[in-house]
């Protein structure tokens, strides 16, 4: 990291360091209002105990600016951590059962006009199309992070772009859960009516489809799905809402996640900012 007045920065870091603390200076700066700002994190026994925000001359900036800068730098880092903790595992999750249903339904729907099969096929097709976007999301956020590390530069535009990419991921995952919820009554109907197709040429595919549906309709699977789409959230007036599997629910999820990010920052980071002490 190219920091001006390196000795001044080091001196400021040491001045604010407390007993038994270690420190880590972020390798990139945050560019805000035509100025570069740097963040140093203090820790004791691997637990964060403090942070300071400095300008490129090593001067500790006023508390109000420090809070603003720290919010974006910490939120950006949390976003990057989400990629490894949440997004990549979700991307690598096996969708083989759904892909197998897709292949069976594709064959069945060429041999019958029964609406249940066609509706189920349409839902599975949409799910696989939306999910195909996840590897692209990982690539985009990885490129963004690499750019920050290579240039040692972070700004509002880059932060907002990172937030938008991760929010798109959240929307896709919630959207998939919504579509799977829609598929539950259709799957139940197909399972219930399976014997109606015993004399058809595609009955072997129906039996295999019903076998896979049994796993999908298991109590543990249904419970997990319900938890994915019926989250309890609190709005700005502290009224509790059950998030429903629809477009309104998706918007509410986005709002709740944004407020959650701010609350976590206010609870965990603001109290340990040492600017103004």
Coordinates of C-alpha atoms in Angstrom, one line a residue, residues 103-246:
X103 CA -35.1 -34.2 -17.5
X104 CA -38.0 -36.3 -16.5
X105 CA -40.6 -33.5 -16.9
X106 CA -39.1 -32.5 -20.2
X107 CA -39.8 -36.0 -21.5
X108 CA -43.2 -36.3 -19.9
X109 CA -44.5 -32.9 -21.2
X110 CA -43.8 -34.0 -24.8
X111 CA -46.3 -36.9 -24.3
X112 CA -49.1 -35.2 -22.3
X113 CA -51.1 -32.0 -22.1
X114 CA -51.7 -32.5 -18.3
X115 CA -51.3 -29.0 -16.8
X116 CA -49.6 -30.2 -13.6
X117 CA -46.6 -31.6 -15.4
X118 CA -46.3 -28.5 -17.7
X119 CA -46.6 -26.1 -14.7
X120 CA -44.0 -28.1 -12.7
X121 CA -41.7 -28.2 -15.7
X122 CA -42.0 -24.4 -16.2
X123 CA -41.1 -23.7 -12.5
X124 CA -38.1 -26.1 -12.6
X125 CA -36.9 -24.5 -15.9
X126 CA -37.1 -21.0 -14.4
X127 CA -35.2 -22.1 -11.3
X128 CA -32.3 -23.6 -13.2
X129 CA -32.1 -20.5 -15.5
X130 CA -32.0 -18.1 -12.5
X131 CA -29.5 -20.3 -10.7
X132 CA -27.1 -20.2 -13.7
X133 CA -26.5 -16.6 -12.8
X134 CA -24.7 -17.5 -9.5
X135 CA -21.2 -18.4 -11.0
X136 CA -21.3 -15.0 -12.9
X137 CA -22.1 -13.2 -9.6
X138 CA -19.1 -14.9 -7.9
X139 CA -16.9 -13.9 -10.9
X140 CA -18.1 -10.3 -10.8
X141 CA -17.5 -9.8 -7.1
X142 CA -14.1 -11.5 -7.3
X143 CA -13.0 -9.2 -10.1
X144 CA -14.2 -6.2 -8.1
X145 CA -12.2 -7.3 -5.0
X146 CA -9.1 -8.1 -7.1
X147 CA -9.3 -4.6 -8.6
X148 CA -9.4 -3.0 -5.1
X149 CA -6.4 -5.1 -4.0
X150 CA -4.4 -4.3 -7.1
X151 CA -5.1 -0.5 -7.0
X152 CA -5.3 -0.2 -3.2
X153 CA -8.4 1.9 -3.9
X154 CA -12.0 1.7 -2.6
X155 CA -14.7 4.3 -3.1
X156 CA -18.5 4.8 -2.9
X157 CA -19.1 3.6 -6.4
X158 CA -17.2 0.3 -5.8
X159 CA -19.0 -0.3 -2.5
X160 CA -22.4 0.3 -4.0
X161 CA -21.6 -2.0 -6.9
X162 CA -20.5 -4.8 -4.4
X163 CA -23.7 -4.3 -2.4
X164 CA -25.8 -4.5 -5.5
X165 CA -24.2 -7.7 -6.7
X166 CA -24.7 -9.4 -3.3
X167 CA -28.3 -8.1 -3.1
X168 CA -28.9 -9.7 -6.5
X169 CA -27.6 -13.0 -5.1
X170 CA -30.0 -12.7 -2.1
X171 CA -32.9 -12.0 -4.4
X172 CA -32.1 -15.1 -6.6
X173 CA -31.9 -17.4 -3.6
X174 CA -35.2 -16.1 -2.1
X175 CA -36.8 -16.2 -5.6
X176 CA -35.8 -19.8 -6.0
X177 CA -37.3 -20.6 -2.5
X178 CA -40.5 -18.9 -3.6
X179 CA -40.7 -21.0 -6.8
X180 CA -40.1 -24.2 -4.9
X181 CA -42.9 -23.2 -2.5
X182 CA -45.2 -22.9 -5.6
X183 CA -44.1 -26.3 -6.7
X184 CA -45.2 -28.1 -3.4
X185 CA -49.0 -28.3 -4.2
X186 CA -48.3 -29.3 -7.8
X187 CA -45.9 -32.0 -6.7
X188 CA -48.5 -33.3 -4.2
X189 CA -51.1 -33.5 -7.0
X190 CA -48.8 -35.4 -9.3
X191 CA -48.0 -37.9 -6.5
X192 CA -51.7 -38.3 -5.6
X193 CA -52.8 -38.8 -9.3
X194 CA -49.8 -41.0 -10.3
X195 CA -52.0 -44.2 -10.8
X196 CA -54.0 -42.3 -13.5
X197 CA -51.0 -42.7 -15.8
X198 CA -50.4 -46.4 -15.4
X199 CA -51.5 -47.2 -18.9
X200 CA -49.4 -44.4 -20.6
X201 CA -46.1 -44.9 -22.3
X202 CA -44.5 -42.4 -19.9
X203 CA -45.5 -44.1 -16.7
X204 CA -42.0 -45.2 -15.9
X205 CA -40.9 -41.5 -16.0
X206 CA -43.9 -40.7 -13.7
X207 CA -42.8 -43.3 -11.2
X208 CA -39.2 -42.0 -11.2
X209 CA -40.6 -38.4 -10.8
X210 CA -42.8 -39.4 -7.9
X211 CA -39.8 -41.1 -6.2
X212 CA -37.9 -37.8 -6.4
X213 CA -40.9 -35.9 -5.3
X214 CA -41.1 -38.0 -2.1
X215 CA -37.7 -36.5 -1.0
X216 CA -38.9 -33.0 -2.0
X217 CA -42.1 -33.4 0.1
X218 CA -40.4 -34.9 3.2
X219 CA -41.2 -33.1 6.5
X220 CA -37.6 -31.9 6.9
X221 CA -37.5 -30.5 3.3
X222 CA -40.8 -28.7 3.7
X223 CA -39.8 -27.2 7.0
X224 CA -36.5 -25.9 5.6
X225 CA -38.4 -24.4 2.6
X226 CA -40.9 -22.7 4.9
X227 CA -38.1 -21.2 6.9
X228 CA -36.5 -19.9 3.7
X229 CA -39.6 -17.9 2.7
X230 CA -41.4 -17.1 5.9
X231 CA -38.9 -15.0 7.9
X232 CA -39.9 -12.7 10.7
X233 CA -38.8 -9.2 10.2
X234 CA -39.1 -5.8 11.9
X235 CA -39.8 -2.6 9.9
X236 CA -38.7 0.9 10.7
X237 CA -41.6 1.4 13.2
X238 CA -40.6 -1.9 14.9
X239 CA -43.7 -3.6 13.7
X240 CA -43.2 -7.4 13.1
X241 CA -43.9 -8.8 9.7
X242 CA -44.0 -12.3 8.3
X243 CA -42.2 -12.2 5.0
X244 CA -44.4 -13.8 2.3
X245 CA -43.2 -15.6 -0.8
X246 CA -44.1 -12.9 -3.3

